mmCIF file of C-alpha atoms in Angstrom:
data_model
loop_
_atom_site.group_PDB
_atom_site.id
_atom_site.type_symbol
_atom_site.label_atom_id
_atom_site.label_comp_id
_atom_site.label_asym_id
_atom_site.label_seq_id
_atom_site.Cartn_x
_atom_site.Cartn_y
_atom_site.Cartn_z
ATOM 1 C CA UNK A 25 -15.719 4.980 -5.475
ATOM 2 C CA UNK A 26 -13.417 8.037 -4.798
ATOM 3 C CA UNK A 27 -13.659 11.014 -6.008
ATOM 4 C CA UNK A 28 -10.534 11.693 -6.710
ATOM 5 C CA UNK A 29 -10.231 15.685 -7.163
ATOM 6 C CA UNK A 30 -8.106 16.215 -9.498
ATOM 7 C CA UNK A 31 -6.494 19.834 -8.703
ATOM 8 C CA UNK A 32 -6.545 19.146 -4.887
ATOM 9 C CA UNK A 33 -4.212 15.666 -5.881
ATOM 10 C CA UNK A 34 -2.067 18.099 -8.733
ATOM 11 C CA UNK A 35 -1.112 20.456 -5.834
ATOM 12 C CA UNK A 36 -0.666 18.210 -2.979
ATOM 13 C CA UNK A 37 1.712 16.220 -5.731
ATOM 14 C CA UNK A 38 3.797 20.023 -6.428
ATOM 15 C CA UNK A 39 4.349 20.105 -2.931
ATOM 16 C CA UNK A 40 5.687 16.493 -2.601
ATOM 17 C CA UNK A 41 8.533 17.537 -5.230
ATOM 18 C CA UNK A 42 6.604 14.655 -8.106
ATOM 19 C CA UNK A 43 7.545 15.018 -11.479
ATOM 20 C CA UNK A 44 5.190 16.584 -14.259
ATOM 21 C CA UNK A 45 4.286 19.479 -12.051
ATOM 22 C CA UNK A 46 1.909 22.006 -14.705
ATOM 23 C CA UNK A 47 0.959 19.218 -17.212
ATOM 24 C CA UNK A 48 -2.238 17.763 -17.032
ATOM 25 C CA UNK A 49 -3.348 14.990 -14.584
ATOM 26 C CA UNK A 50 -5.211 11.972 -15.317
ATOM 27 C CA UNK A 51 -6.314 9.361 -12.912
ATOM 28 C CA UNK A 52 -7.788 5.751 -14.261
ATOM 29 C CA UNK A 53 -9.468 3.237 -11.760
ATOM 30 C CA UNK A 54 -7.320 0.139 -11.936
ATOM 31 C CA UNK A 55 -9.439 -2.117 -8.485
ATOM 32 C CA UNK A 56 -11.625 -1.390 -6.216
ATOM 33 C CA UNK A 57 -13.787 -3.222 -3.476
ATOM 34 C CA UNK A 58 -14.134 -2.837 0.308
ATOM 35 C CA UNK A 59 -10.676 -2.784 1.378
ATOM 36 C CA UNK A 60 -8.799 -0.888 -0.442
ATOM 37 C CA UNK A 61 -9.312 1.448 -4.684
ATOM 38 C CA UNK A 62 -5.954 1.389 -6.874
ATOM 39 C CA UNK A 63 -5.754 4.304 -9.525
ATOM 40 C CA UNK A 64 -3.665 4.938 -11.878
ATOM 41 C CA UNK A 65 -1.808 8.778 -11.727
ATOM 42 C CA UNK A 66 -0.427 9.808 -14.676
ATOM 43 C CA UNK A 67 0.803 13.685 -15.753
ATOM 44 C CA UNK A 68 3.095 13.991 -18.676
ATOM 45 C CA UNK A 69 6.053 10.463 -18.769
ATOM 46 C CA UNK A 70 5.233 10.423 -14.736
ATOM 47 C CA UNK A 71 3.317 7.244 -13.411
ATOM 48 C CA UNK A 72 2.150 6.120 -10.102
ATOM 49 C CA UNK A 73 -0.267 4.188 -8.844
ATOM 50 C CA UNK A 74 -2.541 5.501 -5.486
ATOM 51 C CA UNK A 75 -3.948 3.413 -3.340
ATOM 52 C CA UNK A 76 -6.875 4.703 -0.670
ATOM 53 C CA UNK A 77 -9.663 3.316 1.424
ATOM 54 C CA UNK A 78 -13.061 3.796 -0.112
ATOM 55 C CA UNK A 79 -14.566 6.918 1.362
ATOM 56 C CA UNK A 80 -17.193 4.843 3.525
ATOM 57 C CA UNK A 81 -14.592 2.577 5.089
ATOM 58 C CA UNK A 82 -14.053 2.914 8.855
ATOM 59 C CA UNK A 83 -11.933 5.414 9.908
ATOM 60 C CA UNK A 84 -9.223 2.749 11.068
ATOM 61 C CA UNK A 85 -8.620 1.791 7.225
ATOM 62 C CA UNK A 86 -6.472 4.970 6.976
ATOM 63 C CA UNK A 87 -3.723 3.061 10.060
ATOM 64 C CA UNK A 88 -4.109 0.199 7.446
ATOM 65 C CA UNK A 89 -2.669 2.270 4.702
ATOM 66 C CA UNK A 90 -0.024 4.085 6.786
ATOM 67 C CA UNK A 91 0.914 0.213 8.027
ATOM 68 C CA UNK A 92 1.022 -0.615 3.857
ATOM 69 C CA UNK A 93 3.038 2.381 3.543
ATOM 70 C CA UNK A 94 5.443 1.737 6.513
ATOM 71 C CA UNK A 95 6.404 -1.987 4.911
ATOM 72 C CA UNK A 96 6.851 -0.411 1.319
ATOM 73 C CA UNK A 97 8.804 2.187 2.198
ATOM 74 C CA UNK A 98 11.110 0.218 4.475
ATOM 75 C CA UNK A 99 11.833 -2.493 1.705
ATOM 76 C CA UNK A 100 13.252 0.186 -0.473
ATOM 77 C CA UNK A 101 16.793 -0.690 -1.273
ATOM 78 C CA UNK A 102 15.935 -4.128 -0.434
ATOM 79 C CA UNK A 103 16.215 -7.303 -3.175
ATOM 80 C CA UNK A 104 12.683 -7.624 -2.075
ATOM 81 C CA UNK A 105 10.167 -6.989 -5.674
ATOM 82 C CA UNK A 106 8.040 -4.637 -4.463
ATOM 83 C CA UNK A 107 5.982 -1.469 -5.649
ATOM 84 C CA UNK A 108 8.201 1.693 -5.037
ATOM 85 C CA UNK A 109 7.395 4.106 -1.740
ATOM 86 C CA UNK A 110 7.053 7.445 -3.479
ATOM 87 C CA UNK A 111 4.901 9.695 -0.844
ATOM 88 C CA UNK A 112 2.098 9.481 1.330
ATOM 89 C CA UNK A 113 -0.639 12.187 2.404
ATOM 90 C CA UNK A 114 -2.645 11.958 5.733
ATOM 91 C CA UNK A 115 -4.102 14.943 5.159
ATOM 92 C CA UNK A 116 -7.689 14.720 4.674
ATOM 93 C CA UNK A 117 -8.569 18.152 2.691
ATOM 94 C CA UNK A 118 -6.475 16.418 -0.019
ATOM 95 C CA UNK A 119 -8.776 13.372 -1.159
ATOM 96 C CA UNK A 120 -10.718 13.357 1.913
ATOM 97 C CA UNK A 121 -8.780 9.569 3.492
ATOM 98 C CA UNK A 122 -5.017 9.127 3.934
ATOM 99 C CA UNK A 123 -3.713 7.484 0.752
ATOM 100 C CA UNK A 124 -0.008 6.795 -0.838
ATOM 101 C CA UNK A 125 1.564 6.752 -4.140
ATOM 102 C CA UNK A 126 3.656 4.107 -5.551
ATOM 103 C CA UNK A 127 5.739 3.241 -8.690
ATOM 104 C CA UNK A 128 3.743 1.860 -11.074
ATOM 105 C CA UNK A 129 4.826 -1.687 -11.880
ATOM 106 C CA UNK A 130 4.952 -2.437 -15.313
ATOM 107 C CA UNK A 131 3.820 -6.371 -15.027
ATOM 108 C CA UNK A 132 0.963 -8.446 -15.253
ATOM 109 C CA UNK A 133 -1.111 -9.870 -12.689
ATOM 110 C CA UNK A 134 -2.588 -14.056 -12.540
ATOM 111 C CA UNK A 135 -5.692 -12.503 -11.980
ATOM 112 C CA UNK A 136 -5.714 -11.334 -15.216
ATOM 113 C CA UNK A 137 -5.181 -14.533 -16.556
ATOM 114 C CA UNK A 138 -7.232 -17.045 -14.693
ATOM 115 C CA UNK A 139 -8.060 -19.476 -18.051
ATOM 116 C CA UNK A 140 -4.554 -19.314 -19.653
ATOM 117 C CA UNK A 141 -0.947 -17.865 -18.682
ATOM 118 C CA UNK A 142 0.210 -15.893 -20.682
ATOM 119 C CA UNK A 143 2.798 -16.296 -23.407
ATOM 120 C CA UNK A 144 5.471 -17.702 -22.790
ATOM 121 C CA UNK A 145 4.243 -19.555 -19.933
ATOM 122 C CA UNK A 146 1.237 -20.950 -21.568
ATOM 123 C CA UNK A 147 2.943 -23.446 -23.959
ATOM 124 C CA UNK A 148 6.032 -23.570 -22.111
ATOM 125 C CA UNK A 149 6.296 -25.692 -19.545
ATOM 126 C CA UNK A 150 9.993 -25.399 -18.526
ATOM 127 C CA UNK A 151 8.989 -21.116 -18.386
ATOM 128 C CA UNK A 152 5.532 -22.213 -16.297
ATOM 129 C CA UNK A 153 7.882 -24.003 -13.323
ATOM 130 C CA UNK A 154 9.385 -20.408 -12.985
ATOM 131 C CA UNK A 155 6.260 -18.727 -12.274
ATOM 132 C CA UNK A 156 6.488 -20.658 -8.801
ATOM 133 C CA UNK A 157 9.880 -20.738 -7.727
ATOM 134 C CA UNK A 158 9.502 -17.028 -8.343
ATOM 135 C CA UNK A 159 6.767 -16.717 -6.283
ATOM 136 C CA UNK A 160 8.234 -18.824 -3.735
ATOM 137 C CA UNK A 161 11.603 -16.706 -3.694
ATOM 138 C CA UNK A 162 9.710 -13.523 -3.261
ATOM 139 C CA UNK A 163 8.689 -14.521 0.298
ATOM 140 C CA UNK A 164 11.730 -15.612 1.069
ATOM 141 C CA UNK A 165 13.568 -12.573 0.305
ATOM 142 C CA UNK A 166 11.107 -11.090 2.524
ATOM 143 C CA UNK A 167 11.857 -13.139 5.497
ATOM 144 C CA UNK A 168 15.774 -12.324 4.984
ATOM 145 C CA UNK A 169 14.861 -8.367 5.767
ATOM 146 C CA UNK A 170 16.712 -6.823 8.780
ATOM 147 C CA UNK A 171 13.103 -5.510 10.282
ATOM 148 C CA UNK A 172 14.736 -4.014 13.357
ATOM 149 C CA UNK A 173 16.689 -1.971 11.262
ATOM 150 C CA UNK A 174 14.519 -0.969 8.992
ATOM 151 C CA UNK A 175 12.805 0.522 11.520
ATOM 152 C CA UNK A 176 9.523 -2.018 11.865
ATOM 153 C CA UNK A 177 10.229 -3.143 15.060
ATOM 154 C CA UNK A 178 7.022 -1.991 16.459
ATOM 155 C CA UNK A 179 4.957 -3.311 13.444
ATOM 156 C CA UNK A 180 4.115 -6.954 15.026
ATOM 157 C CA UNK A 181 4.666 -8.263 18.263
ATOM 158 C CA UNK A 182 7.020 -11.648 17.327
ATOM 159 C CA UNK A 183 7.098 -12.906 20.911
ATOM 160 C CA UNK A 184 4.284 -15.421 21.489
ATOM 161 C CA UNK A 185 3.161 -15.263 17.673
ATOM 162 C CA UNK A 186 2.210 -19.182 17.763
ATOM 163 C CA UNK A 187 0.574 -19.020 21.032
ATOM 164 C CA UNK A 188 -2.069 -15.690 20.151
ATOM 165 C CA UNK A 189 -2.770 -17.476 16.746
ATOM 166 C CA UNK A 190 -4.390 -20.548 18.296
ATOM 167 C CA UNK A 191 -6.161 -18.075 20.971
ATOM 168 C CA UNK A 192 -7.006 -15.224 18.587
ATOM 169 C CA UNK A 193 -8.631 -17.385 15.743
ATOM 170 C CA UNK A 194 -10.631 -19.443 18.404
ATOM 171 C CA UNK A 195 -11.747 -16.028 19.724
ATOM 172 C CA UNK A 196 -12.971 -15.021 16.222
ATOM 173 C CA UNK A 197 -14.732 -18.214 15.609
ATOM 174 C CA UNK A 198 -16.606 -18.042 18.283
ATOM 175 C CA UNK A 199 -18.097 -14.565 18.099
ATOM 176 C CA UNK A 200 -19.145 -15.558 14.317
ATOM 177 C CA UNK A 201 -19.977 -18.971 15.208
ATOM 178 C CA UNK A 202 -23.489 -20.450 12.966
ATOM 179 C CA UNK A 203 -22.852 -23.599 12.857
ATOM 180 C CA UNK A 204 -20.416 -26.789 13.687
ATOM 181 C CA UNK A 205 -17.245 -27.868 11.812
ATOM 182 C CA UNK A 206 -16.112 -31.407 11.654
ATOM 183 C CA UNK A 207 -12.837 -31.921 12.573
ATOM 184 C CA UNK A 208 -11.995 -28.354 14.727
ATOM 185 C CA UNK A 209 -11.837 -29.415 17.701
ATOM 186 C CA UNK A 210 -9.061 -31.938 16.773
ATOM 187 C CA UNK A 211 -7.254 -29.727 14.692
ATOM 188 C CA UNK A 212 -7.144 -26.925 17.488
ATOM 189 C CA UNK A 213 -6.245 -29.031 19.963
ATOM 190 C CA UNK A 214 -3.552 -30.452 18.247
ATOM 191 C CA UNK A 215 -2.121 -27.142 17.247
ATOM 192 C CA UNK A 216 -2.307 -26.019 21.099
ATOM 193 C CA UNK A 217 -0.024 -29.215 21.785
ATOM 194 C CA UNK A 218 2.564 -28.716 18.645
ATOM 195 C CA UNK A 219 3.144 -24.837 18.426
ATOM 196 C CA UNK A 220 7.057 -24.131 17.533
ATOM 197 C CA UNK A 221 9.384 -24.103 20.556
ATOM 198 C CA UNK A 222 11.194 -21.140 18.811
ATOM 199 C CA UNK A 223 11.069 -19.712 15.566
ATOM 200 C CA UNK A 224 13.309 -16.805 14.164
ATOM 201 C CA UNK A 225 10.774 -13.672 13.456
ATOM 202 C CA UNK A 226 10.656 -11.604 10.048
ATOM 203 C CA UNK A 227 7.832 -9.603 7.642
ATOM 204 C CA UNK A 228 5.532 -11.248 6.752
ATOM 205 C CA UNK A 229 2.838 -10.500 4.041
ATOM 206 C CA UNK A 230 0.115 -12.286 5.497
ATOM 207 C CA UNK A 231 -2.219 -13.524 2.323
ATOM 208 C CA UNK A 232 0.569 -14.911 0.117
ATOM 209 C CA UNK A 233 -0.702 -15.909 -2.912
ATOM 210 C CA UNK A 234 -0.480 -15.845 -6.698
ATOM 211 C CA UNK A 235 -3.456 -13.037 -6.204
ATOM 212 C CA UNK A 236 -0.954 -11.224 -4.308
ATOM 213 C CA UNK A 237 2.030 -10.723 -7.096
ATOM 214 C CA UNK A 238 3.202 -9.451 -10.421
ATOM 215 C CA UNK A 239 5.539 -10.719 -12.869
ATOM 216 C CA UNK A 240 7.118 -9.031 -15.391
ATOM 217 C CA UNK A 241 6.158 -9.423 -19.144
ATOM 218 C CA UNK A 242 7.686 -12.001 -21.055
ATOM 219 C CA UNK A 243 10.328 -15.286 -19.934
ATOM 220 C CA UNK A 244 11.868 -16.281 -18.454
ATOM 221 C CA UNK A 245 9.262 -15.582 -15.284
ATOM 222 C CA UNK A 246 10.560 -13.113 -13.051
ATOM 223 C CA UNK A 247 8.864 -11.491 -10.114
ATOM 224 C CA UNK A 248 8.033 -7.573 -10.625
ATOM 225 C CA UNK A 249 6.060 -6.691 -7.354
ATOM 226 C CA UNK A 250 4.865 -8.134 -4.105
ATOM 227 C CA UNK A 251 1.515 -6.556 -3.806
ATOM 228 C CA UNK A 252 -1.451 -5.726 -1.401
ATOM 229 C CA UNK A 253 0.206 -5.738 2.119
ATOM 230 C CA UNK A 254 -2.464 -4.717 4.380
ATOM 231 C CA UNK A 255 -2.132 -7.939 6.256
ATOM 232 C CA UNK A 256 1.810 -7.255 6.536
ATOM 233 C CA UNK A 257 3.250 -7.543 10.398
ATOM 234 C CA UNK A 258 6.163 -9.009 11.986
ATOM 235 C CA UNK A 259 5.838 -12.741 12.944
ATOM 236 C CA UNK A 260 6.983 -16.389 11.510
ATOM 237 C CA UNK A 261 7.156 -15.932 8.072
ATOM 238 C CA UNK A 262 6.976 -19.741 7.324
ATOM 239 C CA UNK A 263 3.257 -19.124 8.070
ATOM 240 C CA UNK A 264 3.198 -16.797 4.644
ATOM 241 C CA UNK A 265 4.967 -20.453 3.161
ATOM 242 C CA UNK A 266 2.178 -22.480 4.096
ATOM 243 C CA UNK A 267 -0.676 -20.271 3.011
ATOM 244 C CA UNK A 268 0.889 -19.949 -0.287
ATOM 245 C CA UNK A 269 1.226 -24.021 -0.239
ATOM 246 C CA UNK A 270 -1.542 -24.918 1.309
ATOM 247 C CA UNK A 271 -4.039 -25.566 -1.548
ATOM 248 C CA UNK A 272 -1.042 -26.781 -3.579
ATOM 249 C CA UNK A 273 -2.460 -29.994 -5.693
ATOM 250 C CA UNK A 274 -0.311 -33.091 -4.904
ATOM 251 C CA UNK A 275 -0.443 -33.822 -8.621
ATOM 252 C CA UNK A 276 0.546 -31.116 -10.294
ATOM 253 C CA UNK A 277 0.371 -33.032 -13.666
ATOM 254 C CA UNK A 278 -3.303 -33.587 -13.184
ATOM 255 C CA UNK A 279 -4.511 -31.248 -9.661
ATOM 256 C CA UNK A 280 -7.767 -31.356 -8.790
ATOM 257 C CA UNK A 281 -9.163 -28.487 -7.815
ATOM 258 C CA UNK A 282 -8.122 -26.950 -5.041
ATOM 259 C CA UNK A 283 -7.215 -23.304 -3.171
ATOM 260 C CA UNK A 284 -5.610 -21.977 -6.465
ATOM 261 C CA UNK A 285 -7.982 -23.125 -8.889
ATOM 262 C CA UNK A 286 -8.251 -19.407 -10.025
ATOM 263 C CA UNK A 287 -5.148 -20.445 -11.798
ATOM 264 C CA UNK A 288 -4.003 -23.133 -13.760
ATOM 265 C CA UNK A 289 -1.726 -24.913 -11.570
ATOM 266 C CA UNK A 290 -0.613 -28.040 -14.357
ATOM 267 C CA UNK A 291 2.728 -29.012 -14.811
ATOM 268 C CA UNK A 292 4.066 -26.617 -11.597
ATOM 269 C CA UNK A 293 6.762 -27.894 -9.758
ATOM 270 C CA UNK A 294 5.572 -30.250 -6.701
ATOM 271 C CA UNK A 295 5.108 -28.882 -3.312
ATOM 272 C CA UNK A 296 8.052 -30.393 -1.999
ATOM 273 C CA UNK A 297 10.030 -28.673 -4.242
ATOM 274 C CA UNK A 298 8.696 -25.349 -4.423
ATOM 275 C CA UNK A 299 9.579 -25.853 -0.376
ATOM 276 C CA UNK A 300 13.066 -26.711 -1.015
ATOM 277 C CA UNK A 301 13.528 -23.405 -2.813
ATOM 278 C CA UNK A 302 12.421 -21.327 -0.340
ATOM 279 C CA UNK A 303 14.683 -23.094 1.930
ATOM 280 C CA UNK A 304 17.398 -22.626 0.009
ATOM 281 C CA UNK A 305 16.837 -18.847 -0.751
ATOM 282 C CA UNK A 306 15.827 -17.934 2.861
ATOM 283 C CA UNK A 307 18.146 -20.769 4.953
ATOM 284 C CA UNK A 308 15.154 -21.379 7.083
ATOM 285 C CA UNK A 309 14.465 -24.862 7.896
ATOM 286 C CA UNK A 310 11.080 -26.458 6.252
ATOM 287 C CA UNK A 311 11.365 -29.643 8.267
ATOM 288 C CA UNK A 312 8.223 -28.976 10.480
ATOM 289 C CA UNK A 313 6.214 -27.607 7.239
ATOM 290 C CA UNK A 314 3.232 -29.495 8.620
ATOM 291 C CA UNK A 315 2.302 -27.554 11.220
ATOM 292 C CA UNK A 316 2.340 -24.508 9.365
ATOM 293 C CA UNK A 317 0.001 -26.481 6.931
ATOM 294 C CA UNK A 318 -2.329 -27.172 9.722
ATOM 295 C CA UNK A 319 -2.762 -23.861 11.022
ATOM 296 C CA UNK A 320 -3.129 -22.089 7.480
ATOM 297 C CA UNK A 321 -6.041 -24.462 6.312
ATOM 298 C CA UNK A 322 -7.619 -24.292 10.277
ATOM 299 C CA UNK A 323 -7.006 -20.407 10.015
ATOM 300 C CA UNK A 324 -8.443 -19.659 6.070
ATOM 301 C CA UNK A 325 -11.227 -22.111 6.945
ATOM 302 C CA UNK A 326 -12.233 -19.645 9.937
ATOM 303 C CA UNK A 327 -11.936 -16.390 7.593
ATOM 304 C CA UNK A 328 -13.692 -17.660 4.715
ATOM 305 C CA UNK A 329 -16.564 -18.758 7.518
ATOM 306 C CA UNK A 330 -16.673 -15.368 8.229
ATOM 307 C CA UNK A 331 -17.570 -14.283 4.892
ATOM 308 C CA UNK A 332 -20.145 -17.247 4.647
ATOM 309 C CA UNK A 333 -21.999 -16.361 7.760
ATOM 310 C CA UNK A 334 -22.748 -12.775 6.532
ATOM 311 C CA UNK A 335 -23.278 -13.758 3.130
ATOM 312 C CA UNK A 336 -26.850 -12.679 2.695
ATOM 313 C CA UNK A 337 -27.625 -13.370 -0.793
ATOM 314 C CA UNK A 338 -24.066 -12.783 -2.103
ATOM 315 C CA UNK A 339 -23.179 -15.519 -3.949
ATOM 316 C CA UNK A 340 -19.442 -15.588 -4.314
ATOM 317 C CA UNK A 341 -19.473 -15.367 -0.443
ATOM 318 C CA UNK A 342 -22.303 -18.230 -0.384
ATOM 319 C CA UNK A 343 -19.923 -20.771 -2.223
ATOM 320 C CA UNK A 344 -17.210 -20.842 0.586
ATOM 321 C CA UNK A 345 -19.996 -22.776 2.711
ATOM 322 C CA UNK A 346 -19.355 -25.657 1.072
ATOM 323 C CA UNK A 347 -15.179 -25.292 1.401
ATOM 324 C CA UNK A 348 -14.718 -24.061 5.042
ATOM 325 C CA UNK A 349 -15.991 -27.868 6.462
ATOM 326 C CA UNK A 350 -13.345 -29.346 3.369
ATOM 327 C CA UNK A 351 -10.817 -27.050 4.764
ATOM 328 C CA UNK A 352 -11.139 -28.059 8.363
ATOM 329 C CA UNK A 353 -11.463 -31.795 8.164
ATOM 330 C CA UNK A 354 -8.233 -31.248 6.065
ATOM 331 C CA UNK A 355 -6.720 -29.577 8.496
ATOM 332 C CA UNK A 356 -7.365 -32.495 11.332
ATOM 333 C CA UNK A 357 -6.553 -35.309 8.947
ATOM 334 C CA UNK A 358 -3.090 -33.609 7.989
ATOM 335 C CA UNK A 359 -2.763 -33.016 11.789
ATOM 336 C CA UNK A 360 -3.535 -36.642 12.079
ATOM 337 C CA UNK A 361 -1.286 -38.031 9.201
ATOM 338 C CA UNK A 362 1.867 -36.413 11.160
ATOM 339 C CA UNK A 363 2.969 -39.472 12.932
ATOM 340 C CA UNK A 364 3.712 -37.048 16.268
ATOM 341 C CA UNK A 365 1.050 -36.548 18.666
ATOM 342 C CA UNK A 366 0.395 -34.278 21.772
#
């Protein structure tokens, strides 16, 4: 954990013009892991949250953060729900790693409430739909974003996105490779065969997820913040579609469990619909959808193998051994199911 010294932060904050300048400062851990610590800044009515690499994380961490910073600050003035830019510091004599502040977003997180949603949306079904039309809408606000001019046109590198996917992932798998997977082979192949002739490029947040968001308190369910954009670049943002879709149950009265069973996904619109918005709020086309399915199950099946190769005895990283083969043949059978071949 950072140590977050308190009268280094207070002064760097003076010079950055932030409010509360001479009352006293208080800092709360909100996360933390091996990406990225969230803490809550707080001096008299001013509040911001910080967000900084843990202080063994590899130096490139701190480009990661100025990349998170780059995205948030160039959505500003955007309808894009989003955490406000309010200064970064790459100065290490301040905290010791490059770090940012933003507004802190007065919502609540599905993480938070992984057994029940929370009132309203626990009893209320009509209020629970919202929850995912909102989250659907808040990527494709993101993919309406002039990115040129909001000066990220060096963030990703649009041209060829489809073709380094199929070649980068490949690449990864087999430097970590420790065992087989049924069904790769035929899902990569068919990928190489169906990429997207053209596509029209935008942001993208690149782990789209109900993990990933906030919603503001209360009904009906509106979206407060997009959140955690380390994986953010410039590419198809259709892709950020399908990984949000891509564990969603086909029965949504009854789903089994699935990619979002850290949530309770009953009585959520169906997938097809929950497409249809997104559509309709971004006027991007959703016909070819199922590509974008295969290569988001064929591309989370090769991360989460990652983390189950260099488990060790971690447990929660043990338990996607079982999922990445389920993930894969599902991948080749939905590649299969398409009716179009190569």
């Amino acid at each position: 954990m950072t140590d977050l010294h308190t009268p280094r932060l207070a002064a760097w904050m003076d010079g950055a013009g932030l409010p509360g300048a001479g009352a006293p400062l208080r800092t709360r851990l909100l996360s933390g892991g091996t990406q990225n610590e969230i803490y809550e800044v707080a001096r008299a009515d001013f509040r911001a949250a910080l967000r900084i690499p843990p202080a063994a994380a590899p130096p490139d961490r701190d480009r990661g953060i100025l990349r998170e910073w780059r995205i948030i600050a160039a959505l500003d003035g955007t309808d894009v729900p989003h955490p406000p830019a309010l200064a970064v510091c790459t100065d290490p004599a301040v905290l010791g790693r490059t770090f940012y502040l933003m507004g802190f977003v007065d919502g609540w997180s599905p993480m938070d409430h992984q057994k029940a949603w929370p009132d309203p949306f626990d009893g209320d079904i009509a209020a629970r739909r919202g929850l995912a039309l909102e989250l659907a809408e808040g990527i494709a606000l993101l993919s309406r974003v002039d990115w040129r001019g909001r000066g990220l046109g060096d963030l990703g590198r649009p041209d060829g996105f489809h073709d380094r996917q199929v070649e980068r992932w490949t690449g990864f798998f087999e430097r970590i490779r420790g065992r087989e997977l049924d069904g790769m082979a035929a899902a990569t192949t068919w990928l190489q065969a169906h990429r997207p002739l053209d596509f029209v490029p935008g942001i993208m947040h690149g782990d789209y997820q109900f993990a990933n968001v906030m919603y503001r308190h209360g009904g009906p369910a509106r979206l407060a913040a997009i959140v955690d954009w380390e994986m953010g670049t410039v590419g198809d943002p259709k892709l950020d579609l399908a990984w949000m879709l891509q564990g969603w149950p086909e029965n949504t009265a009854d789903p089994e469990p699935g990619a979002f069973a850290y949530v309770d996904m009953r009585h959520l619109p169906a997938r097809e619909e929950v497409a249809a918005h997104y559509a309709a709020v971004s006027g991007r086309q959703v016909d070819d959808l199922d590509y974008y399915l295969v290569l988001a199950q064929w591309k989370l099946a090769i991360v989460l193998e990652q983390g189950f190769q260099r488990a060790g005895g971690d447990e929660k990283l043990l338990a996607f051994g079982p999922i990445v083969p389920e993930l894969m043949r599902s991948a080749a059978e939905l590649a299969e199911s398409t009716g179009y071949r190569g």
